[in-house]
């Protein structure tokens, strides 16, 4: 747990920096500066075996990425996001390879894919900032391919002029104006320039954004700007983590992909929800049919073979999600909804296993992939191999619910891809749950509830 | 293969089909197999399955198989054999994957050793599994742990495909002692092929209906398979499963149902003709699409409140939980937020209609014989 303390202190530094940038002239160390001066703590390898330590560091890094808070948070799953790309002259810089502009296009395409993967019933639109005005790259829609072609077409366009944050925000605000109140309204700005050339007072625009509950997050490519920090802080109810400056290509990608996770809802937003009171939606889950003869679809009036039959009126629509043209029923694929369930029932973090525990459980293979674990044959005299801070000393990780042991690869895979615990899912008798129930402890996580129900 | 020259060998490895991993999930739900017994007893199905597995192994010497049983209360590996918990291995060696008490092979001279190893492991593990099934477990749950078996299969597959050749070798070391020649070809193929180039797929032999309590885990597993581009093939032997149908559709796998006694008799034929081609070969084949309306997919979902499978449901706009009826006290059961029916919900749609009808009925109600009045225009 010393590890998490490190994380915490890291964050402290960042927030301190953010505040300093926003209000005080005094400047603390930025995170990237700390990273640059940090040397690898390789001194631990007393026995001179560097391989084990390096492997441990890699494992610890993987693990650190996984260790997040698994308390279910209310997240905005129906999102409306506008991605604003900087198309100004500053994007020609080559500090990010190949250029900021080309890298941004590549990353934006990946962002679009990942965004719709994570938020299947959300909407996305893309704007550009070029020659002092905001231009529309693609309209709000739920079809990733439209956006991807639009962004790819930007390749032929040369970055030009100065960006204008105010114009971009105003246009985004207008585009988000009509969106339903139960969804979120977000603007993601990628800013390469160190200036914004605005026609009026941007503070008025910020106020208008707050009023329309538009959340802005900005990824800078050059350096921190006071106005960006202010925009993000004010539109995110004082939360300063929405403004980040990318240090390198990898960091840039990470920042952008981090935005694809649905945002947490704040108390103020919940009040807004209560006021709007539109919360239980009736939806149909139609089944797909294929027909021998083409028939007219109810949505476009085109001849198609096959489609989806509305579960209430049997009208045929060709694509989902859609609204049934005859009755006002929202039709959606249940798989669209199911994609976001892992945000609601996150998999519990697994704990590191000490050698003693490993011997107790006598685990020789990873439960998931059957890969062998390193045996504890070093003897009980304390001469067991040491590993880096944060990695499990026995290379085993234990799910507390089913008490099975897993390797680091399965740990990463199960928490990032499957969101299931192989052990909990494959046994009806979970020792962890039984112990908790015996103790009268009411806390059972989502996974356990699923199997227990 | 026969070329001794190193150069030609490397070329051959490049052009050859990539090794593929076939994971079979056998639904061993005793209730379902009991119902199937007149037309397709388990041992016959198992015999067909073993022939199918051997065929897969024979296509490419680097091919691998893995078999899982999804049983009533647990999912278990049938092949490779996992070590039993608490059974301490003296040397801690990997080879115990096949080296339990079962594995002192009576050497059959007429059998290709990998085939024999797979067969022995599967039959003995299946016998163990069935022998250890208690009556209490049988009576408590009539369904099967598909989600668990899928998750296990996926984590195994992802480890084999993403990790480097070393782990492939450890998994393959089951052939170490039995067939040195096959092992060398494995390591060569694994070493020459880039990670991820090996194709893998999952075949589910399903006999039981859906367990709607497993809706979310199953869906999670389906999306994971989609992300790893692992097709999930499904062969339904008894009652059809909505979730598995969606799994096959979402991951681009084949979904076939063979529920009649005649099709049960041809189980081996179905397996060999429909499911043997690996994903690379399937690109140039016209895939079987089942009988009749086989292509239509049932996309219904299970509701969170009663685990019913519904086609029109109420969805909480905050957490997207599905309910089969409006929640009683207006509080979402999952996220606890206060819910109100949206304007296009059930109530507003019904009330205005009734009013209109009443007015008409009142107007026509004054003319007496309702049956006599209407046919007049006709």
PDB file of N, CA, C and O in Angstrom, chain A residues 33-93:
ATOM      1  N   UNK A  33       8.360  16.920 -14.638  1.00  0.00           N
ATOM      2  CA  UNK A  33       9.699  17.234 -14.154  1.00  0.00           C
ATOM      3  C   UNK A  33      10.154  16.186 -13.144  1.00  0.00           C
ATOM      4  O   UNK A  33      11.295  15.757 -13.150  1.00  0.00           O
ATOM      5  N   UNK A  34       9.218  15.777 -12.299  1.00  0.00           N
ATOM      6  CA  UNK A  34       9.552  14.729 -11.332  1.00  0.00           C
ATOM      7  C   UNK A  34       9.943  13.456 -12.038  1.00  0.00           C
ATOM      8  O   UNK A  34      10.878  12.776 -11.661  1.00  0.00           O
ATOM      9  N   UNK A  35       9.163  13.157 -13.097  1.00  0.00           N
ATOM     10  CA  UNK A  35       9.439  11.927 -13.840  1.00  0.00           C
ATOM     11  C   UNK A  35      10.825  11.978 -14.445  1.00  0.00           C
ATOM     12  O   UNK A  35      11.555  11.000 -14.475  1.00  0.00           O
ATOM     13  N   UNK A  36      11.172  13.165 -14.965  1.00  0.00           N
ATOM     14  CA  UNK A  36      12.438  13.284 -15.676  1.00  0.00           C
ATOM     15  C   UNK A  36      13.620  13.127 -14.730  1.00  0.00           C
ATOM     16  O   UNK A  36      14.673  12.624 -15.123  1.00  0.00           O
ATOM     17  N   UNK A  37      13.451  13.547 -13.483  1.00  0.00           N
ATOM     18  CA  UNK A  37      14.582  13.440 -12.569  1.00  0.00           C
ATOM     19  C   UNK A  37      14.613  12.108 -11.847  1.00  0.00           C
ATOM     20  O   UNK A  37      15.597  11.759 -11.233  1.00  0.00           O
ATOM     21  N   UNK A  38      13.506  11.362 -11.933  1.00  0.00           N
ATOM     22  CA  UNK A  38      13.438  10.107 -11.183  1.00  0.00           C
ATOM     23  C   UNK A  38      14.330   9.047 -11.839  1.00  0.00           C
ATOM     24  O   UNK A  38      14.261   8.830 -13.037  1.00  0.00           O
ATOM     25  N   UNK A  39      15.170   8.448 -11.062  1.00  0.00           N
ATOM     26  CA  UNK A  39      15.972   7.343 -11.592  1.00  0.00           C
ATOM     27  C   UNK A  39      15.361   6.038 -11.113  1.00  0.00           C
ATOM     28  O   UNK A  39      14.633   6.017 -10.134  1.00  0.00           O
ATOM     29  N   UNK A  40      15.664   4.992 -11.833  1.00  0.00           N
ATOM     30  CA  UNK A  40      15.118   3.700 -11.426  1.00  0.00           C
ATOM     31  C   UNK A  40      15.765   3.253 -10.131  1.00  0.00           C
ATOM     32  O   UNK A  40      16.975   3.331  -9.972  1.00  0.00           O
ATOM     33  N   UNK A  41      14.961   2.804  -9.212  1.00  0.00           N
ATOM     34  CA  UNK A  41      15.494   2.329  -7.945  1.00  0.00           C
ATOM     35  C   UNK A  41      15.956   0.890  -8.112  1.00  0.00           C
ATOM     36  O   UNK A  41      15.257  -0.040  -7.747  1.00  0.00           O
ATOM     37  N   UNK A  42      17.117   0.784  -8.668  1.00  0.00           N
ATOM     38  CA  UNK A  42      17.614  -0.566  -8.927  1.00  0.00           C
ATOM     39  C   UNK A  42      18.488  -1.052  -7.783  1.00  0.00           C
ATOM     40  O   UNK A  42      19.016  -2.144  -7.809  1.00  0.00           O
ATOM     41  N   UNK A  43      18.668  -0.196  -6.785  1.00  0.00           N
ATOM     42  CA  UNK A  43      19.562  -0.555  -5.689  1.00  0.00           C
ATOM     43  C   UNK A  43      19.086  -1.750  -4.882  1.00  0.00           C
ATOM     44  O   UNK A  43      19.847  -2.344  -4.142  1.00  0.00           O
ATOM     45  N   UNK A  44      17.819  -2.093  -5.059  1.00  0.00           N
ATOM     46  CA  UNK A  44      17.254  -3.170  -4.254  1.00  0.00           C
ATOM     47  C   UNK A  44      17.886  -4.516  -4.553  1.00  0.00           C
ATOM     48  O   UNK A  44      17.840  -5.421  -3.744  1.00  0.00           O
ATOM     49  N   UNK A  45      18.415  -4.625  -5.756  1.00  0.00           N
ATOM     50  CA  UNK A  45      18.919  -5.934  -6.165  1.00  0.00           C
ATOM     51  C   UNK A  45      20.205  -6.255  -5.428  1.00  0.00           C
ATOM     52  O   UNK A  45      21.302  -6.034  -5.925  1.00  0.00           O
ATOM     53  N   UNK A  46      20.052  -6.739  -4.222  1.00  0.00           N
ATOM     54  CA  UNK A  46      21.228  -7.002  -3.402  1.00  0.00           C
ATOM     55  C   UNK A  46      22.021  -8.186  -3.942  1.00  0.00           C
ATOM     56  O   UNK A  46      23.237  -8.222  -3.870  1.00  0.00           O
ATOM     57  N   UNK A  47      21.293  -9.131  -4.520  1.00  0.00           N
ATOM     58  CA  UNK A  47      21.975 -10.331  -4.988  1.00  0.00           C
ATOM     59  C   UNK A  47      22.551 -10.141  -6.383  1.00  0.00           C
ATOM     60  O   UNK A  47      23.137 -11.060  -6.944  1.00  0.00           O
ATOM     61  N   UNK A  48      22.371  -8.961  -6.929  1.00  0.00           N
ATOM     62  CA  UNK A  48      22.955  -8.670  -8.229  1.00  0.00           C
ATOM     63  C   UNK A  48      22.163  -9.213  -9.385  1.00  0.00           C
ATOM     64  O   UNK A  48      22.525  -9.047 -10.538  1.00  0.00           O
ATOM     65  N   UNK A  49      21.031  -9.812  -9.127  1.00  0.00           N
ATOM     66  CA  UNK A  49      20.205 -10.357 -10.204  1.00  0.00           C
ATOM     67  C   UNK A  49      19.219  -9.295 -10.663  1.00  0.00           C
ATOM     68  O   UNK A  49      18.229  -9.014 -10.002  1.00  0.00           O
ATOM     69  N   UNK A  50      19.559  -8.669 -11.778  1.00  0.00           N
ATOM     70  CA  UNK A  50      18.769  -7.513 -12.195  1.00  0.00           C
ATOM     71  C   UNK A  50      17.486  -7.934 -12.893  1.00  0.00           C
ATOM     72  O   UNK A  50      16.514  -7.197 -12.928  1.00  0.00           O
ATOM     73  N   UNK A  51      17.492  -9.142 -13.404  1.00  0.00           N
ATOM     74  CA  UNK A  51      16.346  -9.570 -14.209  1.00  0.00           C
ATOM     75  C   UNK A  51      15.060  -9.614 -13.389  1.00  0.00           C
ATOM     76  O   UNK A  51      14.020  -9.114 -13.786  1.00  0.00           O
ATOM     77  N   UNK A  52      15.182 -10.183 -12.207  1.00  0.00           N
ATOM     78  CA  UNK A  52      14.010 -10.296 -11.351  1.00  0.00           C
ATOM     79  C   UNK A  52      13.459  -8.935 -10.976  1.00  0.00           C
ATOM     80  O   UNK A  52      12.250  -8.711 -10.972  1.00  0.00           O
ATOM     81  N   UNK A  53      14.373  -8.001 -10.709  1.00  0.00           N
ATOM     82  CA  UNK A  53      13.938  -6.673 -10.294  1.00  0.00           C
ATOM     83  C   UNK A  53      13.234  -5.958 -11.444  1.00  0.00           C
ATOM     84  O   UNK A  53      12.175  -5.363 -11.273  1.00  0.00           O
ATOM     85  N   UNK A  54      13.824  -6.063 -12.640  1.00  0.00           N
ATOM     86  CA  UNK A  54      13.219  -5.392 -13.792  1.00  0.00           C
ATOM     87  C   UNK A  54      11.846  -5.976 -14.084  1.00  0.00           C
ATOM     88  O   UNK A  54      10.890  -5.252 -14.327  1.00  0.00           O
ATOM     89  N   UNK A  55      11.758  -7.314 -14.039  1.00  0.00           N
ATOM     90  CA  UNK A  55      10.467  -7.959 -14.256  1.00  0.00           C
ATOM     91  C   UNK A  55       9.469  -7.480 -13.229  1.00  0.00           C
ATOM     92  O   UNK A  55       8.313  -7.221 -13.534  1.00  0.00           O
ATOM     93  N   UNK A  56       9.951  -7.341 -11.999  1.00  0.00           N
ATOM     94  CA  UNK A  56       9.086  -6.868 -10.931  1.00  0.00           C
ATOM     95  C   UNK A  56       8.596  -5.459 -11.188  1.00  0.00           C
ATOM     96  O   UNK A  56       7.428  -5.152 -10.987  1.00  0.00           O
ATOM     97  N   UNK A  57       9.502  -4.590 -11.690  1.00  0.00           N
ATOM     98  CA  UNK A  57       9.108  -3.206 -11.966  1.00  0.00           C
ATOM     99  C   UNK A  57       8.039  -3.175 -13.033  1.00  0.00           C
ATOM    100  O   UNK A  57       7.026  -2.475 -12.919  1.00  0.00           O
ATOM    101  N   UNK A  58       8.217  -3.987 -14.067  1.00  0.00           N
ATOM    102  CA  UNK A  58       7.233  -4.021 -15.143  1.00  0.00           C
ATOM    103  C   UNK A  58       5.884  -4.474 -14.596  1.00  0.00           C
ATOM    104  O   UNK A  58       4.841  -3.893 -14.902  1.00  0.00           O
ATOM    105  N   UNK A  59       5.945  -5.501 -13.754  1.00  0.00           N
ATOM    106  CA  UNK A  59       4.711  -6.023 -13.192  1.00  0.00           C
ATOM    107  C   UNK A  59       4.060  -4.979 -12.292  1.00  0.00           C
ATOM    108  O   UNK A  59       2.848  -4.798 -12.306  1.00  0.00           O
ATOM    109  N   UNK A  60       4.899  -4.266 -11.532  1.00  0.00           N
ATOM    110  CA  UNK A  60       4.367  -3.247 -10.630  1.00  0.00           C
ATOM    111  C   UNK A  60       3.684  -2.135 -11.426  1.00  0.00           C
ATOM    112  O   UNK A  60       2.648  -1.619 -11.014  1.00  0.00           O
ATOM    113  N   UNK A  61       4.280  -1.788 -12.572  1.00  0.00           N
ATOM    114  CA  UNK A  61       3.660  -0.755 -13.400  1.00  0.00           C
ATOM    115  C   UNK A  61       2.316  -1.196 -13.919  1.00  0.00           C
ATOM    116  O   UNK A  61       1.348  -0.444 -13.909  1.00  0.00           O
ATOM    117  N   UNK A  62       2.262  -2.448 -14.384  1.00  0.00           N
ATOM    118  CA  UNK A  62       0.992  -2.989 -14.873  1.00  0.00           C
ATOM    119  C   UNK A  62      -0.046  -2.934 -13.774  1.00  0.00           C
ATOM    120  O   UNK A  62      -1.192  -2.588 -13.979  1.00  0.00           O
ATOM    121  N   UNK A  63       0.422  -3.315 -12.615  1.00  0.00           N
ATOM    122  CA  UNK A  63      -0.470  -3.406 -11.472  1.00  0.00           C
ATOM    123  C   UNK A  63      -0.981  -2.019 -11.076  1.00  0.00           C
ATOM    124  O   UNK A  63      -2.140  -1.844 -10.750  1.00  0.00           O
ATOM    125  N   UNK A  64      -0.080  -1.043 -11.113  1.00  0.00           N
ATOM    126  CA  UNK A  64      -0.450   0.301 -10.704  1.00  0.00           C
ATOM    127  C   UNK A  64      -1.563   0.836 -11.584  1.00  0.00           C
ATOM    128  O   UNK A  64      -2.463   1.520 -11.136  1.00  0.00           O
ATOM    129  N   UNK A  65      -1.487   0.493 -12.860  1.00  0.00           N
ATOM    130  CA  UNK A  65      -2.523   0.951 -13.771  1.00  0.00           C
ATOM    131  C   UNK A  65      -3.877   0.357 -13.387  1.00  0.00           C
ATOM    132  O   UNK A  65      -4.910   0.966 -13.554  1.00  0.00           O
ATOM    133  N   UNK A  66      -3.813  -0.878 -12.883  1.00  0.00           N
ATOM    134  CA  UNK A  66      -5.072  -1.567 -12.567  1.00  0.00           C
ATOM    135  C   UNK A  66      -5.709  -1.074 -11.293  1.00  0.00           C
ATOM    136  O   UNK A  66      -6.912  -1.063 -11.151  1.00  0.00           O
ATOM    137  N   UNK A  67      -4.852  -0.711 -10.338  1.00  0.00           N
ATOM    138  CA  UNK A  67      -5.371  -0.421  -9.003  1.00  0.00           C
ATOM    139  C   UNK A  67      -6.147   0.875  -9.033  1.00  0.00           C
ATOM    140  O   UNK A  67      -5.609   1.948  -8.893  1.00  0.00           O
ATOM    141  N   UNK A  68      -7.399   0.758  -9.249  1.00  0.00           N
ATOM    142  CA  UNK A  68      -8.215   1.953  -9.182  1.00  0.00           C
ATOM    143  C   UNK A  68      -9.345   1.685  -8.220  1.00  0.00           C
ATOM    144  O   UNK A  68      -9.573   0.562  -7.798  1.00  0.00           O
ATOM    145  N   UNK A  69     -10.016   2.723  -7.896  1.00  0.00           N
ATOM    146  CA  UNK A  69     -11.114   2.604  -6.953  1.00  0.00           C
ATOM    147  C   UNK A  69     -12.241   1.839  -7.623  1.00  0.00           C
ATOM    148  O   UNK A  69     -12.685   2.198  -8.703  1.00  0.00           O
ATOM    149  N   UNK A  70     -12.691   0.762  -6.993  1.00  0.00           N
ATOM    150  CA  UNK A  70     -13.741  -0.008  -7.641  1.00  0.00           C
ATOM    151  C   UNK A  70     -15.118   0.263  -7.043  1.00  0.00           C
ATOM    152  O   UNK A  70     -16.043  -0.458  -7.317  1.00  0.00           O
ATOM    153  N   UNK A  71     -15.224   1.287  -6.205  1.00  0.00           N
ATOM    154  CA  UNK A  71     -16.579   1.610  -5.754  1.00  0.00           C
ATOM    155  C   UNK A  71     -17.373   2.095  -6.948  1.00  0.00           C
ATOM    156  O   UNK A  71     -16.919   2.958  -7.689  1.00  0.00           O
ATOM    157  N   UNK A  72     -18.569   1.530  -7.154  1.00  0.00           N
ATOM    158  CA  UNK A  72     -19.352   1.969  -8.305  1.00  0.00           C
ATOM    159  C   UNK A  72     -19.721   3.443  -8.169  1.00  0.00           C
ATOM    160  O   UNK A  72     -20.251   3.859  -7.160  1.00  0.00           O
ATOM    161  N   UNK A  73     -19.388   4.217  -9.192  1.00  0.00           N
ATOM    162  CA  UNK A  73     -19.747   5.624  -9.210  1.00  0.00           C
ATOM    163  C   UNK A  73     -20.856   5.819 -10.219  1.00  0.00           C
ATOM    164  O   UNK A  73     -20.968   5.063 -11.174  1.00  0.00           O
ATOM    165  N   UNK A  74     -21.651   6.810  -9.976  1.00  0.00           N
ATOM    166  CA  UNK A  74     -22.659   7.113 -10.981  1.00  0.00           C
ATOM    167  C   UNK A  74     -21.967   7.800 -12.149  1.00  0.00           C
ATOM    168  O   UNK A  74     -21.296   8.810 -11.985  1.00  0.00           O
ATOM    169  N   UNK A  75     -22.120   7.223 -13.305  1.00  0.00           N
ATOM    170  CA  UNK A  75     -21.446   7.770 -14.468  1.00  0.00           C
ATOM    171  C   UNK A  75     -22.472   8.166 -15.502  1.00  0.00           C
ATOM    172  O   UNK A  75     -23.538   7.580 -15.586  1.00  0.00           O
ATOM    173  N   UNK A  76     -22.110   9.160 -16.280  1.00  0.00           N
ATOM    174  CA  UNK A  76     -22.996   9.564 -17.365  1.00  0.00           C
ATOM    175  C   UNK A  76     -22.761   8.646 -18.534  1.00  0.00           C
ATOM    176  O   UNK A  76     -21.729   8.706 -19.191  1.00  0.00           O
ATOM    177  N   UNK A  77     -23.707   7.749 -18.782  1.00  0.00           N
ATOM    178  CA  UNK A  77     -23.454   6.763 -19.821  1.00  0.00           C
ATOM    179  C   UNK A  77     -23.993   7.226 -21.164  1.00  0.00           C
ATOM    180  O   UNK A  77     -23.443   6.914 -22.212  1.00  0.00           O
ATOM    181  N   UNK A  78     -25.053   8.018 -21.146  1.00  0.00           N
ATOM    182  CA  UNK A  78     -25.531   8.598 -22.405  1.00  0.00           C
ATOM    183  C   UNK A  78     -24.828   9.942 -22.555  1.00  0.00           C
ATOM    184  O   UNK A  78     -25.173  10.920 -21.908  1.00  0.00           O
ATOM    185  N   UNK A  79     -23.811   9.962 -23.376  1.00  0.00           N
ATOM    186  CA  UNK A  79     -22.952  11.144 -23.450  1.00  0.00           C
ATOM    187  C   UNK A  79     -23.153  11.878 -24.760  1.00  0.00           C
ATOM    188  O   UNK A  79     -23.459  11.272 -25.783  1.00  0.00           O
ATOM    189  N   UNK A  80     -22.943  13.166 -24.722  1.00  0.00           N
ATOM    190  CA  UNK A  80     -22.905  13.964 -25.944  1.00  0.00           C
ATOM    191  C   UNK A  80     -21.595  14.725 -25.901  1.00  0.00           C
ATOM    192  O   UNK A  80     -21.421  15.589 -25.048  1.00  0.00           O
ATOM    193  N   UNK A  81     -20.719  14.381 -26.769  1.00  0.00           N
ATOM    194  CA  UNK A  81     -19.372  14.935 -26.698  1.00  0.00           C
ATOM    195  C   UNK A  81     -19.019  15.628 -28.000  1.00  0.00           C
ATOM    196  O   UNK A  81     -19.353  15.137 -29.082  1.00  0.00           O
ATOM    197  N   UNK A  82     -18.355  16.757 -27.880  1.00  0.00           N
ATOM    198  CA  UNK A  82     -17.800  17.407 -29.063  1.00  0.00           C
ATOM    199  C   UNK A  82     -16.292  17.385 -28.932  1.00  0.00           C
ATOM    200  O   UNK A  82     -15.751  17.831 -27.914  1.00  0.00           O
ATOM    201  N   UNK A  83     -15.652  16.860 -29.924  1.00  0.00           N
ATOM    202  CA  UNK A  83     -14.190  16.835 -29.940  1.00  0.00           C
ATOM    203  C   UNK A  83     -13.728  18.021 -30.770  1.00  0.00           C
ATOM    204  O   UNK A  83     -14.109  18.163 -31.933  1.00  0.00           O
ATOM    205  N   UNK A  84     -12.949  18.913 -30.160  1.00  0.00           N
ATOM    206  CA  UNK A  84     -12.486  20.103 -30.872  1.00  0.00           C
ATOM    207  C   UNK A  84     -11.002  19.941 -31.157  1.00  0.00           C
ATOM    208  O   UNK A  84     -10.195  19.781 -30.233  1.00  0.00           O
ATOM    209  N   UNK A  85     -10.665  19.923 -32.423  1.00  0.00           N
ATOM    210  CA  UNK A  85      -9.270  19.756 -32.810  1.00  0.00           C
ATOM    211  C   UNK A  85      -8.677  21.104 -33.167  1.00  0.00           C
ATOM    212  O   UNK A  85      -9.322  21.943 -33.817  1.00  0.00           O
ATOM    213  N   UNK A  86      -7.456  21.320 -32.750  1.00  0.00           N
ATOM    214  CA  UNK A  86      -6.734  22.534 -33.123  1.00  0.00           C
ATOM    215  C   UNK A  86      -6.191  22.330 -34.532  1.00  0.00           C
ATOM    216  O   UNK A  86      -5.435  21.404 -34.786  1.00  0.00           O
ATOM    217  N   UNK A  87      -6.603  23.170 -35.456  1.00  0.00           N
ATOM    218  CA  UNK A  87      -6.083  23.064 -36.821  1.00  0.00           C
ATOM    219  C   UNK A  87      -5.257  24.309 -37.146  1.00  0.00           C
ATOM    220  O   UNK A  87      -5.218  24.766 -38.287  1.00  0.00           O
ATOM    221  N   UNK A  88      -4.635  24.895 -36.132  1.00  0.00           N
ATOM    222  CA  UNK A  88      -3.902  26.144 -36.345  1.00  0.00           C
ATOM    223  C   UNK A  88      -2.450  25.846 -36.696  1.00  0.00           C
ATOM    224  O   UNK A  88      -1.996  24.707 -36.672  1.00  0.00           O
ATOM    225  N   UNK A  89      -1.736  26.912 -36.967  1.00  0.00           N
ATOM    226  CA  UNK A  89      -0.358  26.797 -37.453  1.00  0.00           C
ATOM    227  C   UNK A  89       0.545  26.106 -36.433  1.00  0.00           C
ATOM    228  O   UNK A  89       1.527  25.449 -36.795  1.00  0.00           O
ATOM    229  N   UNK A  90       0.159  26.205 -35.158  1.00  0.00           N
ATOM    230  CA  UNK A  90       0.990  25.590 -34.111  1.00  0.00           C
ATOM    231  C   UNK A  90       1.033  24.078 -34.243  1.00  0.00           C
ATOM    232  O   UNK A  90       1.909  23.434 -33.671  1.00  0.00           O
ATOM    233  N   UNK A  91       0.084  23.518 -34.987  1.00  0.00           N
ATOM    234  CA  UNK A  91       0.041  22.063 -35.093  1.00  0.00           C
ATOM    235  C   UNK A  91       1.111  21.526 -36.043  1.00  0.00           C
ATOM    236  O   UNK A  91       1.266  20.323 -36.188  1.00  0.00           O
ATOM    237  N   UNK A  92       1.811  22.421 -36.719  1.00  0.00           N
ATOM    238  CA  UNK A  92       2.873  21.953 -37.611  1.00  0.00           C
ATOM    239  C   UNK A  92       4.146  21.596 -36.869  1.00  0.00           C
ATOM    240  O   UNK A  92       5.076  21.062 -37.463  1.00  0.00           O
ATOM    241  N   UNK A  93       4.201  21.913 -35.593  1.00  0.00           N
ATOM    242  CA  UNK A  93       5.399  21.599 -34.804  1.00  0.00           C
ATOM    243  C   UNK A  93       5.706  20.103 -34.860  1.00  0.00           C
ATOM    244  O   UNK A  93       4.796  19.282 -34.935  1.00  0.00           O
TER     245      UNK A  93
END
